[in-house]
Structures are given as C-alpha cells and as structure tokens.
Amino acid sequence: MRSSLGLYRFEVRTPDLEAAEAALLELPPRIEQIHFSTGIPAKQIVDVQTFGDRLDVLVKDVKAGEVEIREILTSRQMELTSIQEVETTLENIFFGYYCGSS
C-alpha cells in the first residue's frame, strides 16, 4: 500500500521550521515549468508539514525533490541541518489518497 502512493518523503531539519515550511510551500515561479538542474518537470514538492523538530516534505521524484528542497532553502540563505529520505507514514498515505495522488 505504501509503494502505491507514488510519493517520497524527506525529513528536513533546519533551525527555523516555520520560515522553511513557508519557503518550500511558496515555490518560486522559475521552478514551475522545468527544473533547471535535472530537466525534470517541476513542481516536485507536494506537501510540507511540521512534525516536532522537523519538516516532513512529500515529493514526486526522490532525486529532483531533494535538489528542489536544497535549492529553495539555499536561495533564501536558510540553514539546512539535515535532509534524509525516509519511508512514508500512514499519515502520508492518507494524505495521498485524500488528495488523489494515487
């Protein structure tokens, strides 16, 4: 069931979670068409949620999604403490089916 979601999840840690969440949800216009580093159509970021000391970021493509996360935060001079791909959760599965991602 988890593999049918078609999304990947990153745990992102940064000192300013609120600002990072806003930046990741507010996708710069230049990324809307083709992601310049990968050539993969963007927008990769599907959802961003704060969970305690981290952000959970759902993306469409694991490689392009990580690049997009890094580029957005770097372009805003935001410190990225860590980024790690992790297995999707039941909450992510619910989100995916609720929003029609499957």
PDB file of N, CA and C in Angstrom:
ATOM      1  N   MET A   1       0.823  -1.195   0.000  1.00  0.00           N
ATOM      2  CA  MET A   1       0.000   0.000   0.000  1.00  0.00           C
ATOM      3  C   MET A   1       0.869   1.261   0.000  1.00  0.00           C
ATOM      4  N   ARG A   2       1.958   1.248   0.780  1.00  0.00           N
ATOM      5  CA  ARG A   2       2.826   2.428   0.828  1.00  0.00           C
ATOM      6  C   ARG A   2       3.474   2.710  -0.519  1.00  0.00           C
ATOM      7  N   SER A   3       3.853   1.667  -1.235  1.00  0.00           N
ATOM      8  CA  SER A   3       4.500   1.886  -2.529  1.00  0.00           C
ATOM      9  C   SER A   3       3.534   2.434  -3.571  1.00  0.00           C
ATOM     10  N   SER A   4       2.232   2.229  -3.382  1.00  0.00           N
ATOM     11  CA  SER A   4       1.257   2.718  -4.345  1.00  0.00           C
ATOM     12  C   SER A   4       1.023   4.224  -4.232  1.00  0.00           C
ATOM     13  N   LEU A   5       1.544   4.843  -3.203  1.00  0.00           N
ATOM     14  CA  LEU A   5       1.353   6.285  -3.009  1.00  0.00           C
ATOM     15  C   LEU A   5       2.019   7.075  -4.133  1.00  0.00           C
ATOM     16  N   GLY A   6       3.179   6.634  -4.588  1.00  0.00           N
ATOM     17  CA  GLY A   6       3.875   7.324  -5.663  1.00  0.00           C
ATOM     18  C   GLY A   6       4.568   8.598  -5.230  1.00  0.00           C
ATOM     19  N   LEU A   7       4.740   8.789  -3.931  1.00  0.00           N
ATOM     20  CA  LEU A   7       5.429   9.952  -3.397  1.00  0.00           C
ATOM     21  C   LEU A   7       6.562   9.500  -2.491  1.00  0.00           C
ATOM     22  N   TYR A   8       7.519  10.383  -2.295  1.00  0.00           N
ATOM     23  CA  TYR A   8       8.668  10.108  -1.434  1.00  0.00           C
ATOM     24  C   TYR A   8       8.675  11.141  -0.319  1.00  0.00           C
ATOM     25  N   ARG A   9       9.195  10.739   0.837  1.00  0.00           N
ATOM     26  CA  ARG A   9       9.182  11.628   1.998  1.00  0.00           C
ATOM     27  C   ARG A   9      10.598  11.921   2.452  1.00  0.00           C
ATOM     28  N   PHE A  10      10.836  13.193   2.719  1.00  0.00           N
ATOM     29  CA  PHE A  10      12.092  13.635   3.312  1.00  0.00           C
ATOM     30  C   PHE A  10      11.812  14.217   4.683  1.00  0.00           C
ATOM     31  N   GLU A  11      12.683  13.906   5.622  1.00  0.00           N
ATOM     32  CA  GLU A  11      12.697  14.599   6.904  1.00  0.00           C
ATOM     33  C   GLU A  11      13.740  15.694   6.778  1.00  0.00           C
ATOM     34  N   VAL A  12      13.311  16.934   6.963  1.00  0.00           N
ATOM     35  CA  VAL A  12      14.176  18.092   6.810  1.00  0.00           C
ATOM     36  C   VAL A  12      14.293  18.787   8.160  1.00  0.00           C
ATOM     37  N   ARG A  13      15.532  19.002   8.587  1.00  0.00           N
ATOM     38  CA  ARG A  13      15.765  19.717   9.845  1.00  0.00           C
ATOM     39  C   ARG A  13      16.494  21.018   9.542  1.00  0.00           C
ATOM     40  N   THR A  14      15.973  22.083  10.149  1.00  0.00           N
ATOM     41  CA  THR A  14      16.506  23.419   9.970  1.00  0.00           C
ATOM     42  C   THR A  14      16.149  24.229  11.209  1.00  0.00           C
ATOM     43  N   PRO A  15      16.955  25.220  11.581  1.00  0.00           N
ATOM     44  CA  PRO A  15      16.669  25.990  12.796  1.00  0.00           C
ATOM     45  C   PRO A  15      15.335  26.747  12.766  1.00  0.00           C
ATOM     46  N   ASP A  16      14.891  27.186  11.594  1.00  0.00           N
ATOM     47  CA  ASP A  16      13.657  27.958  11.502  1.00  0.00           C
ATOM     48  C   ASP A  16      12.630  27.177  10.687  1.00  0.00           C
ATOM     49  N   LEU A  17      11.916  26.283  11.370  1.00  0.00           N
ATOM     50  CA  LEU A  17      10.960  25.415  10.685  1.00  0.00           C
ATOM     51  C   LEU A  17       9.836  26.198  10.014  1.00  0.00           C
ATOM     52  N   GLU A  18       9.336  27.203  10.691  1.00  0.00           N
ATOM     53  CA  GLU A  18       8.208  27.962  10.156  1.00  0.00           C
ATOM     54  C   GLU A  18       8.576  28.664   8.843  1.00  0.00           C
ATOM     55  N   ALA A  19       9.720  29.317   8.824  1.00  0.00           N
ATOM     56  CA  ALA A  19      10.159  30.009   7.610  1.00  0.00           C
ATOM     57  C   ALA A  19      10.479  29.018   6.495  1.00  0.00           C
ATOM     58  N   ALA A  20      11.087  27.888   6.846  1.00  0.00           N
ATOM     59  CA  ALA A  20      11.419  26.877   5.845  1.00  0.00           C
ATOM     60  C   ALA A  20      10.160  26.272   5.246  1.00  0.00           C
ATOM     61  N   GLU A  21       9.169  25.998   6.084  1.00  0.00           N
ATOM     62  CA  GLU A  21       7.903  25.451   5.578  1.00  0.00           C
ATOM     63  C   GLU A  21       7.260  26.433   4.603  1.00  0.00           C
ATOM     64  N   ALA A  22       7.226  27.695   4.965  1.00  0.00           N
ATOM     65  CA  ALA A  22       6.643  28.713   4.087  1.00  0.00           C
ATOM     66  C   ALA A  22       7.408  28.799   2.765  1.00  0.00           C
ATOM     67  N   ALA A  23       8.727  28.750   2.833  1.00  0.00           N
ATOM     68  CA  ALA A  23       9.547  28.837   1.616  1.00  0.00           C
ATOM     69  C   ALA A  23       9.307  27.642   0.703  1.00  0.00           C
ATOM     70  N   LEU A  24       9.203  26.455   1.284  1.00  0.00           N
ATOM     71  CA  LEU A  24       9.010  25.253   0.474  1.00  0.00           C
ATOM     72  C   LEU A  24       7.614  25.199  -0.134  1.00  0.00           C
ATOM     73  N   LEU A  25       6.645  25.769   0.546  1.00  0.00           N
ATOM     74  CA  LEU A  25       5.280  25.791   0.007  1.00  0.00           C
ATOM     75  C   LEU A  25       5.086  26.888  -1.029  1.00  0.00           C
ATOM     76  N   GLU A  26       5.891  27.943  -0.937  1.00  0.00           N
ATOM     77  CA  GLU A  26       5.821  29.064  -1.878  1.00  0.00           C
ATOM     78  C   GLU A  26       6.874  28.852  -2.944  1.00  0.00           C
ATOM     79  N   LEU A  27       6.544  28.057  -3.931  1.00  0.00           N
ATOM     80  CA  LEU A  27       7.509  27.667  -4.952  1.00  0.00           C
ATOM     81  C   LEU A  27       7.824  28.828  -5.882  1.00  0.00           C
ATOM     82  N   PRO A  28       9.101  29.153  -6.063  1.00  0.00           N
ATOM     83  CA  PRO A  28       9.474  30.227  -6.983  1.00  0.00           C
ATOM     84  C   PRO A  28       8.974  29.940  -8.401  1.00  0.00           C
ATOM     85  N   PRO A  29       8.534  30.956  -9.122  1.00  0.00           N
ATOM     86  CA  PRO A  29       7.980  30.760 -10.474  1.00  0.00           C
ATOM     87  C   PRO A  29       8.926  30.053 -11.430  1.00  0.00           C
ATOM     88  N   ARG A  30      10.235  30.264 -11.317  1.00  0.00           N
ATOM     89  CA  ARG A  30      11.169  29.661 -12.272  1.00  0.00           C
ATOM     90  C   ARG A  30      11.198  28.142 -12.180  1.00  0.00           C
ATOM     91  N   ILE A  31      10.724  27.578 -11.079  1.00  0.00           N
ATOM     92  CA  ILE A  31      10.739  26.127 -10.913  1.00  0.00           C
ATOM     93  C   ILE A  31       9.435  25.506 -11.415  1.00  0.00           C
ATOM     94  N   GLU A  32       8.436  26.312 -11.706  1.00  0.00           N
ATOM     95  CA  GLU A  32       7.124  25.789 -12.095  1.00  0.00           C
ATOM     96  C   GLU A  32       7.145  24.971 -13.388  1.00  0.00           C
ATOM     97  N   GLN A  33       8.037  25.273 -14.322  1.00  0.00           N
ATOM     98  CA  GLN A  33       7.969  24.583 -15.609  1.00  0.00           C
ATOM     99  C   GLN A  33       8.944  23.412 -15.697  1.00  0.00           C
ATOM    100  N   ILE A  34      10.216  23.676 -15.799  1.00  0.00           N
ATOM    101  CA  ILE A  34      11.230  22.628 -15.876  1.00  0.00           C
ATOM    102  C   ILE A  34      12.286  22.921 -14.834  1.00  0.00           C
ATOM    103  N   HIS A  35      12.609  21.927 -14.035  1.00  0.00           N
ATOM    104  CA  HIS A  35      13.618  22.099 -13.003  1.00  0.00           C
ATOM    105  C   HIS A  35      14.967  22.234 -13.683  1.00  0.00           C
ATOM    106  N   PHE A  36      15.640  23.360 -13.488  1.00  0.00           N
ATOM    107  CA  PHE A  36      16.836  23.670 -14.284  1.00  0.00           C
ATOM    108  C   PHE A  36      18.017  22.740 -14.029  1.00  0.00           C
ATOM    109  N   SER A  37      18.138  22.136 -12.858  1.00  0.00           N
ATOM    110  CA  SER A  37      19.282  21.258 -12.580  1.00  0.00           C
ATOM    111  C   SER A  37      19.083  19.847 -13.117  1.00  0.00           C
ATOM    112  N   THR A  38      17.839  19.375 -13.140  1.00  0.00           N
ATOM    113  CA  THR A  38      17.583  17.989 -13.516  1.00  0.00           C
ATOM    114  C   THR A  38      16.896  17.846 -14.855  1.00  0.00           C
ATOM    115  N   GLY A  39      16.254  18.915 -15.324  1.00  0.00           N
ATOM    116  CA  GLY A  39      15.480  18.825 -16.552  1.00  0.00           C
ATOM    117  C   GLY A  39      14.149  18.134 -16.355  1.00  0.00           C
ATOM    118  N   ILE A  40      13.821  17.767 -15.118  1.00  0.00           N
ATOM    119  CA  ILE A  40      12.567  17.086 -14.810  1.00  0.00           C
ATOM    120  C   ILE A  40      11.491  18.136 -14.563  1.00  0.00           C
ATOM    121  N   PRO A  41      10.309  17.921 -15.133  1.00  0.00           N
ATOM    122  CA  PRO A  41       9.235  18.885 -14.867  1.00  0.00           C
ATOM    123  C   PRO A  41       9.000  19.034 -13.369  1.00  0.00           C
ATOM    124  N   ALA A  42       8.850  20.268 -12.953  1.00  0.00           N
ATOM    125  CA  ALA A  42       8.599  20.558 -11.553  1.00  0.00           C
ATOM    126  C   ALA A  42       7.138  20.923 -11.450  1.00  0.00           C
ATOM    127  N   LYS A  43       6.655  21.028 -10.477  1.00  0.00           N
ATOM    128  CA  LYS A  43       6.922  21.204  -9.078  1.00  0.00           C
ATOM    129  C   LYS A  43       7.000  19.834  -8.418  1.00  0.00           C
ATOM    130  N   GLN A  44       8.075  19.568  -7.737  1.00  0.00           N
ATOM    131  CA  GLN A  44       8.272  18.276  -7.078  1.00  0.00           C
ATOM    132  C   GLN A  44       7.615  18.215  -5.709  1.00  0.00           C
ATOM    133  N   ILE A  45       7.566  19.319  -5.016  1.00  0.00           N
ATOM    134  CA  ILE A  45       7.043  19.338  -3.646  1.00  0.00           C
ATOM    135  C   ILE A  45       5.522  19.280  -3.685  1.00  0.00           C
ATOM    136  N   VAL A  46       4.972  18.279  -3.001  1.00  0.00           N
ATOM    137  CA  VAL A  46       3.530  18.062  -2.959  1.00  0.00           C
ATOM    138  C   VAL A  46       2.940  18.563  -1.648  1.00  0.00           C
ATOM    139  N   ASP A  47       3.663  18.356  -0.540  1.00  0.00           N
ATOM    140  CA  ASP A  47       3.152  18.753   0.772  1.00  0.00           C
ATOM    141  C   ASP A  47       4.313  18.962   1.722  1.00  0.00           C
ATOM    142  N   VAL A  48       4.123  19.882   2.670  1.00  0.00           N
ATOM    143  CA  VAL A  48       5.108  20.148   3.722  1.00  0.00           C
ATOM    144  C   VAL A  48       4.341  20.273   5.036  1.00  0.00           C
ATOM    145  N   GLN A  49       4.783  19.531   6.055  1.00  0.00           N
ATOM    146  CA  GLN A  49       4.147  19.607   7.370  1.00  0.00           C
ATOM    147  C   GLN A  49       5.212  19.598   8.452  1.00  0.00           C
ATOM    148  N   THR A  50       4.964  20.363   9.506  1.00  0.00           N
ATOM    149  CA  THR A  50       5.864  20.372  10.660  1.00  0.00           C
ATOM    150  C   THR A  50       5.496  19.233  11.595  1.00  0.00           C
ATOM    151  N   PHE A  51       6.502  18.464  12.006  1.00  0.00           N
ATOM    152  CA  PHE A  51       6.354  17.392  12.986  1.00  0.00           C
ATOM    153  C   PHE A  51       7.448  17.568  14.032  1.00  0.00           C
ATOM    154  N   GLY A  52       7.113  18.222  15.137  1.00  0.00           N
ATOM    155  CA  GLY A  52       8.093  18.412  16.203  1.00  0.00           C
ATOM    156  C   GLY A  52       9.273  19.242  15.758  1.00  0.00           C
ATOM    157  N   ASP A  53      10.461  18.609  15.682  1.00  0.00           N
ATOM    158  CA  ASP A  53      11.708  19.316  15.361  1.00  0.00           C
ATOM    159  C   ASP A  53      12.105  19.205  13.893  1.00  0.00           C
ATOM    160  N   ARG A  54      11.159  18.820  13.032  1.00  0.00           N
ATOM    161  CA  ARG A  54      11.496  18.611  11.618  1.00  0.00           C
ATOM    162  C   ARG A  54      10.309  18.943  10.731  1.00  0.00           C
ATOM    163  N   LEU A  55      10.592  19.007   9.441  1.00  0.00           N
ATOM    164  CA  LEU A  55       9.556  19.111   8.422  1.00  0.00           C
ATOM    165  C   LEU A  55       9.466  17.785   7.693  1.00  0.00           C
ATOM    166  N   ASP A  56       8.277  17.345   7.403  1.00  0.00           N
ATOM    167  CA  ASP A  56       8.060  16.213   6.506  1.00  0.00           C
ATOM    168  C   ASP A  56       7.689  16.807   5.162  1.00  0.00           C
ATOM    169  N   VAL A  57       8.477  16.476   4.145  1.00  0.00           N
ATOM    170  CA  VAL A  57       8.256  17.025   2.810  1.00  0.00           C
ATOM    171  C   VAL A  57       7.975  15.867   1.864  1.00  0.00           C
ATOM    172  N   LEU A  58       6.808  15.876   1.235  1.00  0.00           N
ATOM    173  CA  LEU A  58       6.456  14.861   0.243  1.00  0.00           C
ATOM    174  C   LEU A  58       6.780  15.396  -1.138  1.00  0.00           C
ATOM    175  N   VAL A  59       7.463  14.563  -1.930  1.00  0.00           N
ATOM    176  CA  VAL A  59       7.865  14.963  -3.276  1.00  0.00           C
ATOM    177  C   VAL A  59       7.498  13.877  -4.282  1.00  0.00           C
ATOM    178  N   LYS A  60       7.427  14.265  -5.559  1.00  0.00           N
ATOM    179  CA  LYS A  60       7.075  13.327  -6.628  1.00  0.00           C
ATOM    180  C   LYS A  60       8.248  12.455  -7.057  1.00  0.00           C
ATOM    181  N   ASP A  61       9.430  13.038  -7.111  1.00  0.00           N
ATOM    182  CA  ASP A  61      10.626  12.323  -7.569  1.00  0.00           C
ATOM    183  C   ASP A  61      11.710  12.499  -6.517  1.00  0.00           C
ATOM    184  N   VAL A  62      12.329  11.410  -6.091  1.00  0.00           N
ATOM    185  CA  VAL A  62      13.259  11.475  -4.964  1.00  0.00           C
ATOM    186  C   VAL A  62      14.479  12.344  -5.255  1.00  0.00           C
ATOM    187  N   LYS A  63      15.097  12.185  -6.407  1.00  0.00           N
ATOM    188  CA  LYS A  63      16.304  12.966  -6.717  1.00  0.00           C
ATOM    189  C   LYS A  63      15.984  14.433  -6.978  1.00  0.00           C
ATOM    190  N   ALA A  64      15.017  14.679  -7.854  1.00  0.00           N
ATOM    191  CA  ALA A  64      14.653  16.056  -8.178  1.00  0.00           C
ATOM    192  C   ALA A  64      14.050  16.755  -6.967  1.00  0.00           C
ATOM    193  N   GLY A  65      13.331  16.004  -6.145  1.00  0.00           N
ATOM    194  CA  GLY A  65      12.744  16.580  -4.943  1.00  0.00           C
ATOM    195  C   GLY A  65      13.794  17.053  -3.962  1.00  0.00           C
ATOM    196  N   GLU A  66      14.833  16.248  -3.760  1.00  0.00           N
ATOM    197  CA  GLU A  66      15.905  16.655  -2.843  1.00  0.00           C
ATOM    198  C   GLU A  66      16.624  17.888  -3.373  1.00  0.00           C
ATOM    199  N   VAL A  67      16.891  17.908  -4.671  1.00  0.00           N
ATOM    200  CA  VAL A  67      17.546  19.071  -5.281  1.00  0.00           C
ATOM    201  C   VAL A  67      16.679  20.314  -5.080  1.00  0.00           C
ATOM    202  N   GLU A  68      15.387  20.175  -5.313  1.00  0.00           N
ATOM    203  CA  GLU A  68      14.491  21.312  -5.179  1.00  0.00           C
ATOM    204  C   GLU A  68      14.456  21.839  -3.743  1.00  0.00           C
ATOM    205  N   ILE A  69      14.382  20.942  -2.769  1.00  0.00           N
ATOM    206  CA  ILE A  69      14.388  21.347  -1.359  1.00  0.00           C
ATOM    207  C   ILE A  69      15.663  22.128  -1.046  1.00  0.00           C
ATOM    208  N   ARG A  70      16.801  21.554  -1.428  1.00  0.00           N
ATOM    209  CA  ARG A  70      18.088  22.211  -1.155  1.00  0.00           C
ATOM    210  C   ARG A  70      18.176  23.579  -1.833  1.00  0.00           C
ATOM    211  N   GLU A  71      17.772  23.656  -3.097  1.00  0.00           N
ATOM    212  CA  GLU A  71      17.884  24.910  -3.840  1.00  0.00           C
ATOM    213  C   GLU A  71      16.980  26.001  -3.271  1.00  0.00           C
ATOM    214  N   ILE A  72      15.778  25.635  -2.882  1.00  0.00           N
ATOM    215  CA  ILE A  72      14.859  26.630  -2.324  1.00  0.00           C
ATOM    216  C   ILE A  72      15.412  27.189  -1.020  1.00  0.00           C
ATOM    217  N   LEU A  73      15.863  26.306  -0.131  1.00  0.00           N
ATOM    218  CA  LEU A  73      16.384  26.780   1.151  1.00  0.00           C
ATOM    219  C   LEU A  73      17.670  27.571   0.971  1.00  0.00           C
ATOM    220  N   THR A  74      18.557  27.103   0.089  1.00  0.00           N
ATOM    221  CA  THR A  74      19.811  27.810  -0.168  1.00  0.00           C
ATOM    222  C   THR A  74      19.557  29.184  -0.766  1.00  0.00           C
ATOM    223  N   SER A  75      18.609  29.275  -1.673  1.00  0.00           N
ATOM    224  CA  SER A  75      18.322  30.561  -2.316  1.00  0.00           C
ATOM    225  C   SER A  75      17.788  31.587  -1.330  1.00  0.00           C
ATOM    226  N   ARG A  76      17.287  31.121  -0.216  1.00  0.00           N
ATOM    227  CA  ARG A  76      16.770  32.025   0.833  1.00  0.00           C
ATOM    228  C   ARG A  76      17.738  32.149   2.001  1.00  0.00           C
ATOM    229  N   GLN A  77      18.958  31.669   1.814  1.00  0.00           N
ATOM    230  CA  GLN A  77      20.002  31.700   2.842  1.00  0.00           C
ATOM    231  C   GLN A  77      19.535  31.039   4.151  1.00  0.00           C
ATOM    232  N   MET A  78      18.813  29.929   4.027  1.00  0.00           N
ATOM    233  CA  MET A  78      18.338  29.191   5.196  1.00  0.00           C
ATOM    234  C   MET A  78      19.260  28.006   5.442  1.00  0.00           C
ATOM    235  N   GLU A  79      19.624  27.822   6.696  1.00  0.00           N
ATOM    236  CA  GLU A  79      20.495  26.714   7.070  1.00  0.00           C
ATOM    237  C   GLU A  79      19.722  25.401   6.998  1.00  0.00           C
ATOM    238  N   LEU A  80      20.326  24.411   6.371  1.00  0.00           N
ATOM    239  CA  LEU A  80      19.766  23.073   6.296  1.00  0.00           C
ATOM    240  C   LEU A  80      20.616  22.183   7.199  1.00  0.00           C
ATOM    241  N   THR A  81      20.067  21.812   8.351  1.00  0.00           N
ATOM    242  CA  THR A  81      20.810  20.991   9.305  1.00  0.00           C
ATOM    243  C   THR A  81      20.952  19.570   8.789  1.00  0.00           C
ATOM    244  N   SER A  82      19.849  19.006   8.277  1.00  0.00           N
ATOM    245  CA  SER A  82      19.905  17.669   7.688  1.00  0.00           C
ATOM    246  C   SER A  82      18.703  17.436   6.791  1.00  0.00           C
ATOM    247  N   ILE A  83      18.903  16.536   5.837  1.00  0.00           N
ATOM    248  CA  ILE A  83      17.825  16.096   4.957  1.00  0.00           C
ATOM    249  C   ILE A  83      18.028  14.607   4.742  1.00  0.00           C
ATOM    250  N   GLN A  84      16.944  13.846   4.942  1.00  0.00           N
ATOM    251  CA  GLN A  84      17.064  12.394   4.850  1.00  0.00           C
ATOM    252  C   GLN A  84      15.792  11.817   4.246  1.00  0.00           C
ATOM    253  N   GLU A  85      15.955  10.972   3.237  1.00  0.00           N
ATOM    254  CA  GLU A  85      14.808  10.266   2.683  1.00  0.00           C
ATOM    255  C   GLU A  85      14.419   9.165   3.659  1.00  0.00           C
ATOM    256  N   VAL A  86      13.136   9.086   3.978  1.00  0.00           N
ATOM    257  CA  VAL A  86      12.621   8.074   4.900  1.00  0.00           C
ATOM    258  C   VAL A  86      11.338   7.482   4.328  1.00  0.00           C
ATOM    259  N   GLU A  87      10.943   6.358   4.875  1.00  0.00           N
ATOM    260  CA  GLU A  87       9.732   5.685   4.421  1.00  0.00           C
ATOM    261  C   GLU A  87       8.499   6.542   4.708  1.00  0.00           C
ATOM    262  N   THR A  88       7.540   6.480   3.809  1.00  0.00           N
ATOM    263  CA  THR A  88       6.295   7.212   4.030  1.00  0.00           C
ATOM    264  C   THR A  88       5.544   6.622   5.218  1.00  0.00           C
ATOM    265  N   THR A  89       4.726   7.445   5.857  1.00  0.00           N
ATOM    266  CA  THR A  89       3.957   7.023   7.029  1.00  0.00           C
ATOM    267  C   THR A  89       2.497   6.793   6.639  1.00  0.00           C
ATOM    268  N   LEU A  90       1.729   6.264   7.560  1.00  0.00           N
ATOM    269  CA  LEU A  90       0.300   6.092   7.317  1.00  0.00           C
ATOM    270  C   LEU A  90      -0.389   7.438   7.091  1.00  0.00           C
ATOM    271  N   GLU A  91       0.091   8.470   7.794  1.00  0.00           N
ATOM    272  CA  GLU A  91      -0.458   9.809   7.586  1.00  0.00           C
ATOM    273  C   GLU A  91      -0.214  10.276   6.151  1.00  0.00           C
ATOM    274  N   ASN A  92       0.976   9.969   5.623  1.00  0.00           N
ATOM    275  CA  ASN A  92       1.288  10.344   4.244  1.00  0.00           C
ATOM    276  C   ASN A  92       0.381   9.601   3.259  1.00  0.00           C
ATOM    277  N   ILE A  93       0.129   8.328   3.540  1.00  0.00           N
ATOM    278  CA  ILE A  93      -0.743   7.525   2.684  1.00  0.00           C
ATOM    279  C   ILE A  93      -2.146   8.126   2.687  1.00  0.00           C
ATOM    280  N   PHE A  94      -2.641   8.486   3.860  1.00  0.00           N
ATOM    281  CA  PHE A  94      -3.949   9.100   3.956  1.00  0.00           C
ATOM    282  C   PHE A  94      -3.989  10.394   3.149  1.00  0.00           C
ATOM    283  N   PHE A  95      -2.968  11.217   3.295  1.00  0.00           N
ATOM    284  CA  PHE A  95      -2.899  12.464   2.539  1.00  0.00           C
ATOM    285  C   PHE A  95      -2.936  12.187   1.041  1.00  0.00           C
ATOM    286  N   GLY A  96      -2.151  11.210   0.604  1.00  0.00           N
ATOM    287  CA  GLY A  96      -2.079  10.879  -0.807  1.00  0.00           C
ATOM    288  C   GLY A  96      -3.413  10.432  -1.385  1.00  0.00           C
ATOM    289  N   TYR A  97      -4.112   9.593  -0.670  1.00  0.00           N
ATOM    290  CA  TYR A  97      -5.405   9.127  -1.167  1.00  0.00           C
ATOM    291  C   TYR A  97      -6.461  10.228  -1.051  1.00  0.00           C
ATOM    292  N   TYR A  98      -6.396  10.994   0.002  1.00  0.00           N
ATOM    293  CA  TYR A  98      -7.353  12.088   0.201  1.00  0.00           C
ATOM    294  C   TYR A  98      -7.218  13.128  -0.915  1.00  0.00           C
ATOM    295  N   CYS A  99      -5.998  13.397  -1.326  1.00  0.00           N
ATOM    296  CA  CYS A  99      -5.744  14.425  -2.348  1.00  0.00           C
ATOM    297  C   CYS A  99      -5.726  13.846  -3.750  1.00  0.00           C
ATOM    298  N   GLY A 100      -5.916  12.522  -3.885  1.00  0.00           N
ATOM    299  CA  GLY A 100      -5.973  11.916  -5.213  1.00  0.00           C
ATOM    300  C   GLY A 100      -4.630  11.675  -5.847  1.00  0.00           C
ATOM    301  N   SER A 101      -3.564  11.478  -5.026  1.00  0.00           N
ATOM    302  CA  SER A 101      -2.223  11.261  -5.569  1.00  0.00           C
ATOM    303  C   SER A 101      -2.014   9.851  -6.079  1.00  0.00           C
ATOM    304  N   SER A 102      -2.843   8.932  -5.708  1.00  0.00           N
ATOM    305  CA  SER A 102      -2.608   7.530  -6.097  1.00  0.00           C
ATOM    306  C   SER A 102      -3.100   7.226  -7.478  1.00  0.00           C
TER     307      SER A 102
END
